[in-house]
Coordinates of C-alpha atoms and ligand atoms in Angstrom, one line a residue:
M10 CA -3.2 6.3 -19.5
S11 CA -5.0 4.8 -22.7
A12 CA -8.6 6.3 -23.4
D13 CA -9.6 3.4 -25.2
R14 CA -9.0 0.9 -22.7
T15 CA -11.4 -1.2 -20.4
V16 CA -13.2 -1.4 -17.3
A17 CA -12.3 -5.8 -18.3
D18 CA -8.8 -4.0 -19.4
L19 CA -8.0 -2.8 -16.5
L20 CA -9.4 -4.9 -14.1
A21 CA -6.9 -7.4 -15.7
D22 CA -3.9 -5.4 -15.5
Y23 CA -4.2 -5.0 -12.0
L24 CA -4.2 -8.4 -11.5
R25 CA -2.0 -9.2 -13.3
Q26 CA 0.7 -6.6 -11.8
A27 CA -0.8 -8.2 -8.6
G28 CA 1.0 -11.4 -9.5
V29 CA -2.8 -13.5 -9.9
T30 CA -2.1 -16.2 -12.4
H31 CA -5.6 -17.4 -12.6
V32 CA -8.8 -16.8 -12.1
F33 CA -11.7 -19.0 -10.8
G34 CA -15.2 -18.5 -12.0
Y35 CA -18.1 -19.3 -13.9
P36 CA -19.1 -17.8 -16.9
G37 CA -22.9 -15.9 -18.1
E38 CA -23.3 -13.9 -20.6
S39 CA -21.6 -10.1 -18.3
L40 CA -18.5 -12.3 -18.3
V41 CA -17.5 -12.1 -21.2
D42 CA -16.1 -9.1 -22.3
F43 CA -13.0 -9.4 -19.4
I44 CA -12.6 -13.3 -19.9
E45 CA -11.7 -12.0 -23.7
V46 CA -9.4 -9.7 -22.4
A47 CA -8.4 -12.1 -20.5
R48 CA -7.7 -14.6 -22.8
L49 CA -5.5 -12.4 -24.7
A50 CA -3.5 -11.0 -21.7
G51 CA -3.8 -13.3 -18.9
P52 CA -4.0 -14.1 -16.0
Q53 CA -6.2 -17.3 -17.4
V54 CA -9.8 -17.9 -16.7
V55 CA -10.3 -21.3 -15.3
S56 CA -14.3 -22.6 -15.7
A57 CA -15.3 -24.9 -12.5
A58 CA -18.1 -27.2 -12.1
R59 CA -20.5 -24.5 -9.4
E60 CA -19.6 -21.2 -8.6
A61 CA -19.2 -21.8 -5.2
S62 CA -15.9 -24.2 -6.0
A63 CA -14.3 -22.1 -8.2
A64 CA -13.8 -20.1 -4.9
F65 CA -12.9 -21.9 -3.1
M66 CA -9.7 -22.8 -5.5
A67 CA -10.0 -19.5 -5.3
E68 CA -8.5 -19.5 -1.4
G69 CA -6.5 -22.9 -1.9
A70 CA -4.4 -20.1 -4.9
A71 CA -4.4 -17.7 -2.0
M72 CA -3.9 -19.6 0.7
R73 CA -0.7 -21.8 -1.1
T74 CA 0.8 -18.2 -1.9
G75 CA -0.3 -15.6 -0.2
T76 CA -1.1 -13.9 -2.5
I77 CA -5.3 -12.7 -3.6
G78 CA -7.4 -15.3 -4.1
V79 CA -9.6 -14.0 -7.4
C80 CA -13.1 -15.2 -8.4
L81 CA -15.5 -14.4 -10.8
S82 CA -20.0 -15.3 -11.1
T83 CA -22.3 -13.2 -13.5
L84 CA -25.6 -12.5 -11.7
G85 CA -28.1 -13.1 -9.7
P86 CA -27.7 -17.1 -9.9
G87 CA -24.3 -17.6 -9.8
S88 CA -23.9 -14.3 -7.3
T89 CA -25.8 -16.7 -5.1
A90 CA -23.6 -19.6 -5.5
L91 CA -20.9 -18.0 -5.5
L92 CA -21.0 -17.1 -1.4
N93 CA -20.4 -19.8 0.5
G94 CA -16.3 -19.6 -1.0
V95 CA -16.3 -16.1 -0.7
A96 CA -17.4 -15.9 3.1
S97 CA -15.2 -18.9 3.8
A98 CA -12.3 -16.4 2.7
Q99 CA -13.0 -13.8 4.7
L100 CA -13.7 -15.9 7.9
D101 CA -10.9 -17.9 7.6
R102 CA -8.8 -14.2 6.9
V103 CA -7.6 -14.8 3.5
P104 CA -7.6 -12.4 0.7
M105 CA -10.2 -12.2 -1.8
L106 CA -10.8 -10.2 -4.8
A107 CA -14.8 -11.4 -5.2
V108 CA -16.1 -10.2 -8.8
S109 CA -19.5 -9.8 -10.5
G110 CA -21.2 -9.4 -12.7
Q111 CA -24.3 -7.3 -13.4
V112 CA -27.6 -6.1 -15.3
D113 CA -26.6 -2.9 -17.0
S114 CA -26.8 0.3 -15.3
S115 CA -29.5 1.5 -16.7
R116 CA -32.0 -1.5 -15.7
E117 CA -30.1 -1.9 -12.9
Q118 CA -32.5 -0.1 -9.9
F119 CA -35.8 -1.3 -11.1
W120 CA -35.2 -4.9 -13.0
T121 CA -36.3 -7.8 -11.5
H122 CA -35.0 -11.0 -13.4
Q123 CA -32.2 -12.2 -11.9
L124 CA -31.3 -9.4 -10.0
I125 CA -29.6 -9.8 -6.9
D126 CA -28.4 -6.5 -4.7
H127 CA -24.9 -7.3 -4.7
N128 CA -23.9 -5.0 -1.4
R129 CA -27.0 -6.4 0.6
L130 CA -25.6 -10.1 0.0
F131 CA -22.5 -9.4 0.4
A132 CA -21.8 -7.2 2.2
P133 CA -21.6 -9.5 5.8
V134 CA -19.7 -11.8 4.5
T135 CA -16.9 -9.3 3.3
K136 CA -14.1 -6.3 4.6
L137 CA -15.9 -4.6 1.3
T138 CA -18.2 -4.7 -1.5
A139 CA -18.5 -1.8 -4.5
R140 CA -19.3 -1.7 -7.6
L141 CA -16.3 -1.6 -10.6
D142 CA -17.1 1.2 -13.1
A143 CA -15.0 3.5 -16.0
A144 CA -15.0 6.5 -13.7
S145 CA -13.8 5.8 -11.1
G146 CA -12.3 1.9 -11.4
E147 CA -9.0 2.9 -10.8
T148 CA -9.1 4.0 -7.1
V149 CA -12.0 1.3 -6.5
L150 CA -9.3 -1.2 -7.5
R151 CA -6.6 -0.8 -5.3
R152 CA -9.4 -0.1 -2.4
A153 CA -10.8 -3.3 -3.0
L154 CA -7.0 -5.8 -2.9
R155 CA -5.8 -3.2 -0.4
T156 CA -8.4 -4.0 1.3
A157 CA -8.6 -7.4 1.0
T158 CA -4.6 -7.9 1.9
A159 CA -4.6 -5.3 4.7
E160 CA -5.1 -7.3 8.5
R161 CA -6.8 -9.2 9.0
P162 CA -7.3 -10.3 5.2
G163 CA -10.7 -11.2 4.5
A164 CA -13.1 -10.5 0.8
V165 CA -13.9 -8.4 -1.2
H166 CA -17.2 -7.8 -3.6
L167 CA -17.7 -6.2 -6.7
T168 CA -20.5 -5.8 -9.3
V169 CA -19.5 -4.5 -12.4
T170 CA -23.1 -4.0 -14.8
M171 CA -23.0 -6.1 -17.8
D172 CA -22.2 -2.8 -19.7
S173 CA -19.5 -1.0 -18.1
F174 CA -16.8 -4.8 -18.5
G175 CA -16.4 -3.0 -22.3
K176 CA -17.2 0.5 -21.4
T177 CA -13.7 2.7 -22.2
G178 CA -12.2 6.3 -20.2
A179 CA -11.0 2.9 -17.2
G180 CA -8.2 3.9 -15.5
T181 CA -7.8 8.1 -15.4
G182 CA -8.1 7.8 -11.1
G183 CA -4.9 7.0 -10.1
D184 CA -0.9 6.5 -10.9
G185 CA -1.8 2.8 -12.4
K186 CA -0.2 0.4 -10.4
V187 CA -1.4 -1.3 -7.2
P188 CA -0.6 -0.9 -3.9
P189 CA 1.8 -2.9 -1.7
L190 CA 0.1 -5.9 -1.0
T191 CA 1.3 -7.4 2.2
S192 CA -0.9 -8.3 5.3
A193 CA 1.6 -7.0 8.1
S194 CA 3.5 -4.1 8.1
A195 CA 6.8 -4.6 10.1
G196 CA 6.5 -2.9 13.1
L197 CA 4.7 -2.9 16.4
E198 CA 2.3 -0.3 18.2
F199 CA 3.5 -1.9 21.7
F200 CA 7.3 -1.8 23.3
G201 CA 6.5 -1.0 27.5
D202 CA 7.9 -3.9 29.4
E203 CA 4.8 -4.8 30.5
P204 CA 5.1 -8.5 28.3
L205 CA 8.6 -8.9 28.8
R206 CA 8.4 -9.0 32.7
A207 CA 5.4 -11.0 32.0
L208 CA 7.1 -13.5 29.8
R209 CA 10.2 -13.8 32.2
A210 CA 8.5 -14.4 35.4
A211 CA 6.4 -17.5 33.9
R212 CA 7.4 -20.1 34.9
R213 CA 5.5 -22.7 33.0
P214 CA 4.7 -20.0 29.5
V215 CA 2.9 -21.9 26.2
L216 CA 3.4 -20.1 22.2
L217 CA 0.6 -20.9 21.0
A218 CA 0.3 -19.5 17.7
G219 CA -1.6 -19.3 14.6
A220 CA -2.2 -17.9 10.9
G221 CA -1.5 -14.0 11.7
A222 CA 2.5 -16.3 12.7
V223 CA 1.9 -17.7 8.9
R224 CA 1.1 -14.3 7.4
C225 CA 3.7 -12.4 8.7
G226 CA 6.5 -15.0 8.4
A227 CA 7.4 -15.4 11.3
S228 CA 8.5 -18.4 11.5
G229 CA 12.5 -18.9 11.7
V230 CA 12.0 -16.5 14.7
L231 CA 9.5 -18.6 16.3
A232 CA 11.4 -21.5 16.2
E233 CA 14.7 -19.7 17.6
L234 CA 12.3 -18.2 20.7
A235 CA 11.4 -21.2 21.1
A236 CA 14.7 -22.9 21.3
H237 CA 15.9 -20.8 23.2
A238 CA 13.6 -20.1 26.2
G239 CA 12.8 -23.5 26.0
L240 CA 9.0 -23.2 25.1
P241 CA 6.4 -25.4 23.8
V242 CA 4.8 -24.2 20.9
V243 CA 0.7 -25.4 20.3
V244 CA -0.7 -24.4 16.9
G245 CA -3.8 -23.7 15.5
A246 CA -5.1 -25.7 12.4
M247 CA -4.5 -22.9 10.3
A248 CA -1.1 -22.3 10.5
K249 CA -0.3 -25.7 10.6
G250 CA 4.1 -25.8 9.6
V251 CA 4.4 -22.3 11.2
L252 CA 6.7 -24.3 13.3
S253 CA 8.9 -27.3 11.9
E254 CA 6.5 -30.7 13.4
D255 CA 10.0 -32.2 14.1
S256 CA 10.8 -29.7 15.8
P257 CA 11.3 -30.7 19.5
W258 CA 9.1 -28.1 21.0
Y259 CA 6.4 -28.7 18.5
A260 CA 3.4 -29.9 20.8
G261 CA 0.3 -30.0 18.7
T262 CA -2.4 -28.9 16.5
I263 CA -5.3 -27.9 19.5
D264 CA -8.8 -28.5 18.5
M265 CA -8.3 -31.8 16.3
A266 CA -8.0 -35.5 17.1
G267 CA -6.3 -36.0 21.0
H268 CA -7.4 -32.2 21.4
Q269 CA -7.6 -32.8 25.2
V270 CA -4.4 -33.6 25.8
I271 CA -3.1 -30.9 24.3
W272 CA -6.2 -28.1 26.6
Q273 CA -4.7 -30.2 29.6
L274 CA -1.1 -27.9 29.0
L275 CA -2.9 -25.6 28.3
A276 CA -4.3 -25.7 31.4
S277 CA -1.4 -26.3 33.1
A278 CA 1.3 -23.3 31.9
D279 CA 1.3 -20.4 33.4
L280 CA 1.9 -18.1 30.8
I281 CA -0.1 -18.5 27.4
V282 CA 1.5 -16.2 24.5
T283 CA -0.3 -16.4 22.0
A284 CA 1.4 -15.6 18.3
G285 CA -0.9 -15.0 15.6
F286 CA -3.5 -17.1 16.8
D287 CA -6.6 -16.8 16.0
P288 CA -10.0 -17.2 18.2
V289 CA -11.4 -19.0 14.5
E290 CA -9.0 -21.6 14.5
L291 CA -9.9 -22.9 17.9
I292 CA -14.0 -25.5 17.6
T293 CA -13.8 -25.9 21.4
P294 CA -14.7 -23.0 23.7
W295 CA -11.4 -21.3 25.8
R296 CA -12.8 -22.6 29.5
L297 CA -8.9 -21.9 30.7
S298 CA -8.6 -19.6 33.9
V299 CA -4.3 -18.8 32.6
P300 CA -3.1 -15.8 31.8
V301 CA -2.4 -14.6 28.1
L302 CA -0.8 -12.3 26.3
H303 CA -2.1 -11.5 23.0
V304 CA 0.4 -10.4 19.9
D305 CA -1.3 -10.1 17.0
T306 CA -1.6 -7.9 14.6
V307 CA -4.9 -6.8 15.4
P308 CA -6.0 -5.8 19.0
N309 CA -7.6 -8.8 20.6
T310 CA -10.7 -7.6 19.8
D311 CA -12.7 -11.1 19.9
Q312 CA -12.7 -10.9 23.7
V313 CA -12.3 -15.3 23.0
Y314 CA -10.6 -14.9 25.9
P315 CA -9.1 -12.1 28.0
A316 CA -5.9 -10.2 27.5
A317 CA -4.7 -8.2 30.1
I318 CA -1.2 -7.6 28.6
E319 CA -1.9 -7.1 23.7
V320 CA 1.9 -7.1 21.3
V321 CA 0.3 -5.7 18.5
G322 CA 2.3 -5.2 15.2
N323 CA 4.4 -7.7 13.5
V324 CA 3.9 -11.1 14.6
G325 CA 7.6 -11.8 13.4
S326 CA 8.8 -8.4 14.9
A327 CA 7.3 -8.6 18.7
L328 CA 8.8 -13.0 18.4
A329 CA 12.0 -11.5 17.3
W330 CA 11.7 -8.4 20.4
F331 CA 10.8 -11.0 22.9
L332 CA 14.0 -13.5 21.6
A333 CA 16.7 -10.4 21.6
N334 CA 15.4 -9.6 25.5
W335 CA 15.4 -13.4 26.2
D336 CA 18.0 -13.6 29.4
D337 CA 16.7 -16.2 31.9
G338 CA 17.2 -19.9 31.3
P339 CA 14.4 -22.6 29.4
R340 CA 11.4 -23.2 31.2
W341 CA 10.4 -26.3 29.7
S342 CA 12.9 -29.4 28.7
E343 CA 12.8 -31.4 26.0
A344 CA 12.3 -34.6 27.9
E345 CA 8.9 -33.1 28.8
L346 CA 7.8 -31.9 25.2
A347 CA 8.8 -35.5 23.9
E348 CA 6.8 -36.7 27.0
H349 CA 3.4 -35.0 25.7
R350 CA 3.6 -36.0 22.4
A351 CA 4.0 -39.5 22.7
S352 CA -0.1 -39.4 24.8
L353 CA -1.3 -37.1 22.2
R354 CA -0.9 -39.9 19.7
A355 CA -1.9 -42.2 22.1
A356 CA -5.2 -40.1 22.6
Y357 CA -4.7 -40.2 18.6
H358 CA -5.0 -44.3 17.9
A359 CA -7.5 -44.6 20.5
G360 CA -10.6 -46.2 19.5
Y361 CA -7.9 -48.6 17.3
A362 CA -10.3 -50.9 15.5
P363 CA -8.1 -54.6 14.5
G364 CA -8.3 -55.5 11.2
R365 CA -9.8 -52.5 10.2
L366 CA -8.7 -50.4 8.0
N367 CA -8.6 -47.2 10.3
P368 CA -8.7 -42.9 10.3
S369 CA -5.3 -43.5 11.8
E370 CA -4.4 -45.6 9.1
L371 CA -4.7 -44.1 6.3
V372 CA -3.6 -40.5 7.8
E373 CA -0.6 -42.2 8.4
T374 CA 0.1 -44.3 5.8
V375 CA -0.7 -41.3 2.9
R376 CA 1.1 -39.0 4.7
S377 CA 4.1 -42.2 5.4
V378 CA 4.5 -41.7 1.0
A379 CA 4.1 -38.6 0.1
P380 CA 7.2 -36.7 -0.5
A381 CA 8.9 -33.7 1.4
G382 CA 7.2 -30.8 0.1
T383 CA 4.4 -32.0 -0.6
V384 CA 0.7 -29.9 -0.4
V385 CA -2.4 -31.5 1.5
T386 CA -6.1 -29.5 1.7
A387 CA -8.7 -31.1 4.2
D388 CA -12.5 -30.9 3.6
V389 CA -14.9 -30.9 7.0
G390 CA -15.5 -33.6 9.0
S391 CA -13.7 -36.4 11.7
H392 CA -11.0 -37.2 8.6
K393 CA -10.4 -33.7 8.8
I394 CA -9.9 -34.1 12.4
M395 CA -7.4 -36.8 11.8
T396 CA -5.8 -35.2 9.3
G397 CA -5.4 -32.2 11.5
Q398 CA -3.5 -33.8 13.8
A399 CA -1.5 -36.5 12.4
W400 CA 0.0 -35.5 8.0
P401 CA 3.1 -33.8 10.1
T402 CA 4.0 -30.8 8.2
Y403 CA 7.4 -28.9 8.3
A404 CA 6.7 -25.5 6.1
P405 CA 3.8 -22.9 6.1
R406 CA 1.7 -23.4 4.0
E407 CA 1.4 -26.8 3.1
T408 CA -1.0 -28.0 5.3
L409 CA -4.6 -26.1 3.5
I410 CA -7.1 -26.5 6.1
T411 CA -10.6 -24.3 6.2
N412 CA -11.4 -24.2 10.0
G413 CA -13.2 -20.1 9.6
L414 CA -16.7 -21.6 7.4
S415 CA -15.9 -24.7 8.0
A416 CA -17.3 -25.4 4.8
M417 CA -18.0 -28.6 2.7
G418 CA -17.2 -28.5 -0.7
F419 CA -13.6 -27.3 0.4
G420 CA -11.4 -29.6 0.2
L421 CA -11.3 -30.7 -3.6
P422 CA -11.3 -27.8 -5.4
A423 CA -8.6 -25.8 -2.9
A424 CA -6.8 -29.4 -3.8
I425 CA -7.1 -27.7 -7.6
G426 CA -6.7 -24.3 -6.7
A427 CA -2.9 -25.2 -5.1
A428 CA -1.8 -27.5 -7.4
L429 CA -2.1 -24.5 -9.9
S430 CA -0.4 -22.3 -8.4
S431 CA 2.3 -24.3 -6.8
V432 CA 5.6 -25.2 -8.9
P433 CA 4.3 -27.9 -11.6
G434 CA 4.6 -31.0 -10.2
T435 CA 4.4 -30.3 -6.9
P436 CA 2.4 -33.7 -4.8
V437 CA -0.3 -32.4 -4.5
V438 CA -3.2 -34.3 -1.8
S439 CA -7.3 -33.7 -0.6
M440 CA -8.2 -35.9 2.2
I441 CA -12.2 -35.5 1.6
G442 CA -15.1 -36.8 4.0
D443 CA -17.2 -38.8 1.3
G444 CA -20.5 -36.0 2.0
G445 CA -17.8 -33.8 0.6
F446 CA -16.6 -36.0 -2.2
A447 CA -20.9 -36.2 -2.5
M448 CA -21.2 -32.3 -3.6
T449 CA -18.0 -31.5 -5.1
A450 CA -17.1 -34.5 -7.1
S451 CA -17.3 -32.8 -10.8
E452 CA -14.9 -31.0 -10.4
L453 CA -12.2 -33.8 -10.8
A454 CA -13.2 -33.5 -15.0
V455 CA -12.1 -29.6 -14.1
A456 CA -8.7 -31.1 -12.4
S457 CA -8.4 -34.2 -15.2
R458 CA -8.9 -31.2 -17.8
L459 CA -6.5 -28.5 -16.6
G460 CA -3.7 -32.2 -16.2
L461 CA -3.0 -32.3 -12.8
G462 CA -2.2 -35.6 -10.7
L463 CA -3.5 -34.8 -7.7
V464 CA -4.2 -37.4 -5.1
V465 CA -8.2 -37.6 -3.8
V466 CA -8.4 -39.9 -0.9
V467 CA -11.8 -40.1 -0.1
F468 CA -13.1 -41.6 3.4
S469 CA -15.7 -43.6 2.8
D470 CA -17.8 -44.1 5.8
G471 CA -21.1 -44.0 4.4
G472 CA -22.9 -41.7 7.0
L473 CA -21.8 -37.6 7.6
N474 CA -20.0 -38.9 11.4
R475 CA -19.5 -35.5 12.1
I476 CA -22.9 -35.4 12.2
E477 CA -23.2 -39.1 13.4
L478 CA -21.1 -38.2 16.7
H479 CA -22.7 -35.6 17.3
Q480 CA -26.7 -37.5 17.5
A481 CA -25.4 -40.6 18.5
S482 CA -24.1 -38.2 21.4
V483 CA -27.4 -36.6 22.8
G484 CA -29.5 -40.1 22.3
Y485 CA -31.4 -39.3 18.8
P486 CA -31.0 -42.1 16.2
L487 CA -29.1 -42.1 13.3
A488 CA -31.2 -40.1 10.3
A489 CA -30.9 -38.1 7.6
T490 CA -26.8 -38.4 8.3
S491 CA -26.7 -41.3 5.5
V492 CA -24.3 -41.0 2.3
D493 CA -25.9 -42.0 0.2
R494 CA -23.1 -44.8 -1.4
T495 CA -22.0 -45.1 -5.3
D496 CA -19.0 -46.9 -7.3
I497 CA -16.6 -43.9 -6.7
P498 CA -13.3 -44.6 -8.6
L499 CA -16.1 -46.2 -11.7
L500 CA -17.8 -41.9 -11.2
A501 CA -14.4 -41.2 -10.8
E502 CA -13.0 -42.8 -14.5
S503 CA -15.9 -41.4 -15.9
L504 CA -14.5 -37.5 -15.2
G505 CA -11.4 -37.8 -16.6
C506 CA -9.5 -39.6 -13.4
D507 CA -7.9 -43.1 -12.3
G508 CA -9.7 -44.3 -9.5
I509 CA -9.7 -47.6 -6.8
R510 CA -11.0 -48.9 -3.9
V511 CA -9.3 -50.0 -0.8
E512 CA -10.5 -51.6 2.6
S513 CA -6.7 -52.4 3.4
V514 CA -3.3 -51.0 4.1
S515 CA -1.9 -53.4 2.6
S516 CA -4.1 -52.9 -0.6
L517 CA -3.8 -49.2 0.2
E518 CA -0.2 -49.2 -0.1
K519 CA -0.5 -50.8 -2.7
A520 CA -3.0 -48.0 -4.9
L521 CA 0.0 -45.7 -3.2
S522 CA 2.9 -47.2 -4.9
G523 CA 2.3 -45.9 -7.7
A524 CA 0.6 -42.1 -7.1
F525 CA 3.7 -39.3 -6.2
G526 CA 6.9 -38.5 -8.3
S527 CA 6.4 -40.4 -12.1
G528 CA 4.7 -37.3 -13.6
R529 CA 1.0 -38.5 -13.7
T530 CA -1.3 -35.9 -15.4
R531 CA -4.4 -37.8 -13.5
P532 CA -5.9 -37.5 -10.9
L533 CA -5.9 -40.8 -8.8
V534 CA -8.9 -41.1 -6.6
I535 CA -8.7 -43.4 -4.2
E536 CA -12.1 -44.7 -2.2
A537 CA -10.3 -45.9 1.6
R538 CA -12.8 -47.6 2.9
V539 CA -12.5 -46.7 7.1
D540 CA -14.0 -48.2 10.1
T541 CA -15.8 -45.2 12.1
A542 CA -15.0 -47.0 15.9
Q543 CA -11.3 -44.4 15.8
Y544 CA -13.8 -41.8 15.7
S545 CA -16.2 -42.2 18.3
A546 CA -13.2 -42.7 20.8
Q547 CA -12.1 -39.1 19.9
F548 CA -14.8 -36.8 20.1
Ligands
LIG614 C1 -21.6 -26.6 3.4 C2 -21.2 -27.5 5.1 N1 -22.9 -28.2 5.0 C3 -23.2 -28.3 6.5 C4 -22.0 -28.9 7.2 C5 -21.7 -28.8 8.4 N2 -21.3 -30.0 8.7 C6 -20.1 -30.5 9.1 S1 -19.4 -32.1 9.0 C7 -20.3 -32.7 8.5 C8 -20.1 -33.5 8.3 C9 -19.0 -34.7 7.0 O1 -19.1 -35.9 6.1 P1 -18.3 -36.4 5.1 O2 -17.8 -35.3 3.9 O3 -18.5 -37.4 5.1 O4 -16.8 -36.8 6.5 P2 -16.8 -37.5 7.6 O5 -17.1 -36.2 8.8 O6 -17.4 -38.3 7.9 O7 -16.1 -37.4 7.3 C10 -21.1 -31.6 8.0 C11 -22.4 -32.8 7.4 C12 -20.5 -28.0 6.7 N3 -19.5 -27.6 7.3 N4 -20.9 -26.8 5.1

């Protein structure tokens, strides 16, 4: 290890080794040493319009690739602004390394201007907070990367004082290599007969698959088990694609539009086998009394649902074990599942307003023209609930949804992060509400600067619909929930994008005609004026 290696060199080196190609941030004086090192040798530093967006970009990149997302902020106002995106990664179980600068170490103990105690600020929204310096840099970095990626993955925050980044002598505490960054080991902690007996004894078992199954790469074995044992598979919104949605065993996405139909299916089961399902994937409380067999990388410490039997370890290995030991007939028929999906479709279309642009039509029309392999992100609000149910997803990590923190402001930055970490030319769509758009529209200039031909679909209804629905449900008049109307196409154009407004399916189809497959390098923003009647019928 060279004695003149700085902390900035060390950080950049470890990130490159960890396969990190982009770091998302917003600069401040405290970061310039790192920015310079990264400019020369990588990873590429992408500056966002604000820190929280930078963290959401990192989260989107990590959701897409499964590797760690990295974001940067300066001290004080930079770190407080970063917080939302860090908390988002933590609750979405996405591995993230967040790094913030800090004043010189000589002033850190007493200074007041812009000084925030990062350990206290980030402790509640991370798995670990620590200081990165020359003395223990290697060990701290290994610890940070390993902690963020270990099950359940989440966020780690590191503070680097202004004098530390440029300080030499870093890199003497190890072998100079990143530790293994897999999230789940291959093993199982529990091989007793009880889980097998429970599954065999069940007449109407249902699988409930979640983000842990995606992280464990359990898609293939999940599909095989479902087909072999005839099991319906309900998925969490953050696990969409873990079972291809054209499978005859797909039974819908929990707690998205039409959710009553899915809860009815679960209530009719005599055993629910969770497969890496995480309670952060729920929105409504768990009210079922059906027995649960918990299969996950971690024990059922949340206790959101009680589970008498637990299988803890790699979700794919656990499902393979069930599969290898299944010697009985199918429990459900494909015809039953087809009937269930038809009911779900009908529930999804409830409240349809003839002659208007309905949110269901918006989702279905965009989906119908988006090519295979399109990546979609959703922001947070009623549009997410609609997209989460009716955007058929055929592979994991193609539909990126936040259900942990569920922070507005996620959708557009996550699409930028996902686009940058996908094979160039991968189509990327972002479905966002006009409230979330107002929060993050300035990031369109970033997408434009980077030459990303995103398709951004704004569900424009002039209101914060999810909250309006709640006001209506408790009998309050609508107040403080309107979204100020702006000329969205004009705004988009001023930010280096193409912009268009549509109010009908036919104008939407026209707007989408050149949206995909033409090698566009300018984002396209479609303001879709939707009718909200369907939203009211859904919830
Ligand atoms: C940062 C943040 N602030 C507030 C909320 C609470 N919230 C959840 S949905 C929602 C409304 C979103 O409105 P909009 O973006 O227009 O989408 P719509 O519901 O109309 O589809 C709000 C305010 C949140 N989830 N995140």
